Structure formats: C-alpha cells, structure tokens
C-alpha cells in the first residue's frame, strides 16, 4: 500500500506498468482478486484518462474511481509485467 507515484515506480522495477483494464470481464476478475483499493493505469471506457492529471483506483467489488484527489490517496497497485 503506497502512493500513486510510488506505485508507478514499483511496477517499473519489474519492467511493467500499472494495468490498463480493457474489458468488463478483466475488471471483474481483478476486483475479485484484490483485498484493498488499488491503483490502475486506466480502463478502456475512459481512453482519455491517461492524458489527464487524474488517478484511477479499482475497489474490491468492481467500482473504479477516477479523480485528481485519488492521486493523494494511499492504495495498493496492480502491475502488468512482461511474461
């Protein structure tokens, strides 16, 4: 559990990045797998998100919150790393 910027750095250590959720099914799977709110890199339904200064958090149960205030929250992170 850490800040948004530290989450990005954590993923980069493993040569990855915060996961970008591409489908509703992927979101459901990840939401069921996490036990704490977690930073993500965005999701398909909000393609312009990356260009903004907002941060996305996926909550257990499948709610995604995207806002500038999230950037100051403490949360887990979901990294996508190369296999």
Coordinates of C-alpha atoms in Angstrom, one line a residue:
X1 CA 0.0 0.0 0.0
X2 CA 1.5 3.2 -1.2
X3 CA 1.1 6.5 -3.1
X4 CA 0.3 6.7 -6.8
X5 CA 3.8 7.8 -7.8
X6 CA 5.4 5.1 -5.7
X7 CA 3.0 2.5 -7.3
X8 CA 4.2 3.6 -10.8
X9 CA 7.9 3.2 -9.6
X10 CA 7.1 -0.2 -8.1
X11 CA 5.7 -1.5 -11.4
X12 CA 8.7 -0.1 -13.3
X13 CA 11.1 -2.0 -11.1
X14 CA 9.6 -5.2 -12.5
X15 CA 9.7 -3.7 -16.1
X16 CA 6.0 -3.2 -16.1
X17 CA 3.3 -0.5 -15.6
X18 CA 0.0 0.0 -13.8
X19 CA -2.5 -2.3 -15.5
X20 CA -4.9 -0.7 -18.0
X21 CA -8.2 -2.6 -17.8
X22 CA -9.5 -3.4 -21.2
X23 CA -12.8 -5.3 -20.6
X24 CA -15.5 -5.6 -18.1
X25 CA -14.6 -9.3 -17.5
X26 CA -11.0 -8.3 -16.8
X27 CA -12.3 -5.7 -14.3
X28 CA -14.5 -8.3 -12.5
X29 CA -11.6 -10.7 -12.2
X30 CA -9.2 -8.1 -10.8
X31 CA -11.9 -6.7 -8.5
X32 CA -12.5 -10.1 -7.0
X33 CA -8.7 -10.8 -6.6
X34 CA -7.8 -7.7 -4.7
X35 CA -8.5 -7.2 -1.0
X36 CA -7.8 -3.4 -0.9
X37 CA -8.4 -0.5 -3.2
X38 CA -5.6 -0.5 -5.8
X39 CA -4.2 2.0 -8.3
X40 CA -4.6 1.1 -12.0
X41 CA -3.4 2.7 -15.2
X42 CA -6.8 3.4 -16.6
X43 CA -9.5 1.5 -18.4
X44 CA -10.9 1.1 -21.9
X45 CA -14.1 3.1 -21.4
X46 CA -12.1 6.2 -20.4
X47 CA -9.4 6.3 -23.1
X48 CA -8.6 10.0 -22.5
X49 CA -7.8 9.3 -18.8
X50 CA -4.0 8.9 -19.3
X51 CA -3.8 12.4 -20.8
X52 CA -5.4 13.9 -17.8
X53 CA -3.9 14.5 -14.4
X54 CA -6.3 12.1 -12.7
X55 CA -5.5 8.8 -11.0
X56 CA -7.6 5.7 -11.1
X57 CA -8.4 3.3 -8.2
X58 CA -10.1 0.0 -8.5
X59 CA -12.1 -1.0 -5.4
X60 CA -13.0 -4.5 -4.4
X61 CA -16.4 -5.3 -5.9
X62 CA -15.6 -3.5 -9.2
X63 CA -16.0 0.2 -8.6
X64 CA -13.5 2.4 -10.4
X65 CA -12.9 5.9 -9.2
X66 CA -11.0 8.4 -11.4
X67 CA -10.2 11.8 -9.9
X68 CA -7.4 14.2 -9.1
X69 CA -8.0 13.5 -5.4
X70 CA -7.1 9.9 -5.9
X71 CA -3.5 10.9 -6.6
X72 CA -3.1 11.7 -2.9
X73 CA -4.7 8.5 -1.6
X74 CA -2.8 5.5 -0.2
X75 CA -3.7 2.3 -2.0
X76 CA -2.3 -0.9 -3.4
X77 CA -1.3 -1.3 -7.0
X78 CA -1.9 -3.7 -9.8
X79 CA 1.0 -4.0 -12.2
X80 CA 1.1 -5.6 -15.6
X81 CA 4.6 -7.1 -16.2
X82 CA 6.1 -8.9 -19.2
X83 CA 6.0 -12.6 -19.0

